[in-house]
């Protein structure tokens, strides 16, 4: 299976979601690799180095790839390949999406994010990617239930899928990332469970898309 994290906007939480999913799928017994396609920043690669230094298990395989094509070849060797894309993924975005069972597009609640990300989703659809495979994830969100509702209404009008669980923007998650952890590994049970609920919702959708294919 291939799940990709794609975005028009930078810093929306692609790498954070990649590490959350990697950890949770590994815990469920899958073999997983994160393909770090952001060769400029190497966010996932650096996170893995911090994780290894801290001796956190399970070990998460991460490798940098200069091209999507090379990354995709790894899919044969792992149950799940996570494609952690760069920001502004116009060129690579379509080939990432074409190879993927599920495409995750993270967004905050604001229109600055939503409009750009919806545009990215439409570009994928125009490129022949089925709408059922494109899912938004509310990530790094701060704000009220009213904002959450407004953002969901916006996506509903745009005919875009979005998961019910969200990943809130929290200092504890940021600090967990600093220490080589995923959001589902931090010490606050309530936050951990929210992260796990999101990973589970994504995994359920990935399975259903794969089965329908
Ligand atoms: N839920 C969260 N709470 C707090 N901090 C977060 C959360 N998710 C991500 N971050 C932090 O926000 C920053 C950006 O997140 P991340 O690197 O995952 O985004 P990205 O979409 O991969 O960015 P880029 O476009 O640069 O690749 C990082 O410092 C990360 O640790
Ligand atoms: Mg990133």
PDB file of N, CA and C and ligand atoms in Angstrom, residues 14-15 38 41 43 84-85, ligand 2:
ATOM      1  N   UNK A  14       2.539  17.545   7.058  1.00  0.00           N
ATOM      2  CA  UNK A  14       2.737  16.314   6.278  1.00  0.00           C
ATOM      3  C   UNK A  14       3.683  15.357   6.993  1.00  0.00           C
ATOM      4  N   UNK A  15       4.834  15.879   7.381  1.00  0.00           N
ATOM      5  CA  UNK A  15       5.838  15.011   8.000  1.00  0.00           C
ATOM      6  C   UNK A  15       5.344  14.497   9.355  1.00  0.00           C
ATOM      7  N   UNK A  38      11.341  15.313   0.593  1.00  0.00           N
ATOM      8  CA  UNK A  38      11.733  16.697   0.828  1.00  0.00           C
ATOM      9  C   UNK A  38      13.247  16.727   1.040  1.00  0.00           C
ATOM     10  N   UNK A  41      14.918  19.835   2.910  1.00  0.00           N
ATOM     11  CA  UNK A  41      14.827  19.928   4.370  1.00  0.00           C
ATOM     12  C   UNK A  41      15.149  18.602   5.063  1.00  0.00           C
ATOM     13  N   UNK A  43      13.169  16.620   6.618  1.00  0.00           N
ATOM     14  CA  UNK A  43      12.529  16.651   7.954  1.00  0.00           C
ATOM     15  C   UNK A  43      12.370  15.261   8.557  1.00  0.00           C
ATOM     16  N   UNK A  84       6.359  11.151   1.912  1.00  0.00           N
ATOM     17  CA  UNK A  84       6.326  12.447   2.592  1.00  0.00           C
ATOM     18  C   UNK A  84       6.813  13.509   1.615  1.00  0.00           C
ATOM     19  N   UNK A  85       5.871  14.191   1.017  1.00  0.00           N
ATOM     20  CA  UNK A  85       6.185  15.101  -0.086  1.00  0.00           C
ATOM     21  C   UNK A  85       6.683  16.458   0.367  1.00  0.00           C
TER      22      UNK A  85
HETATM   23 MG1  LIG B   2       7.645  17.953   5.638  1.00  0.00          MG
END
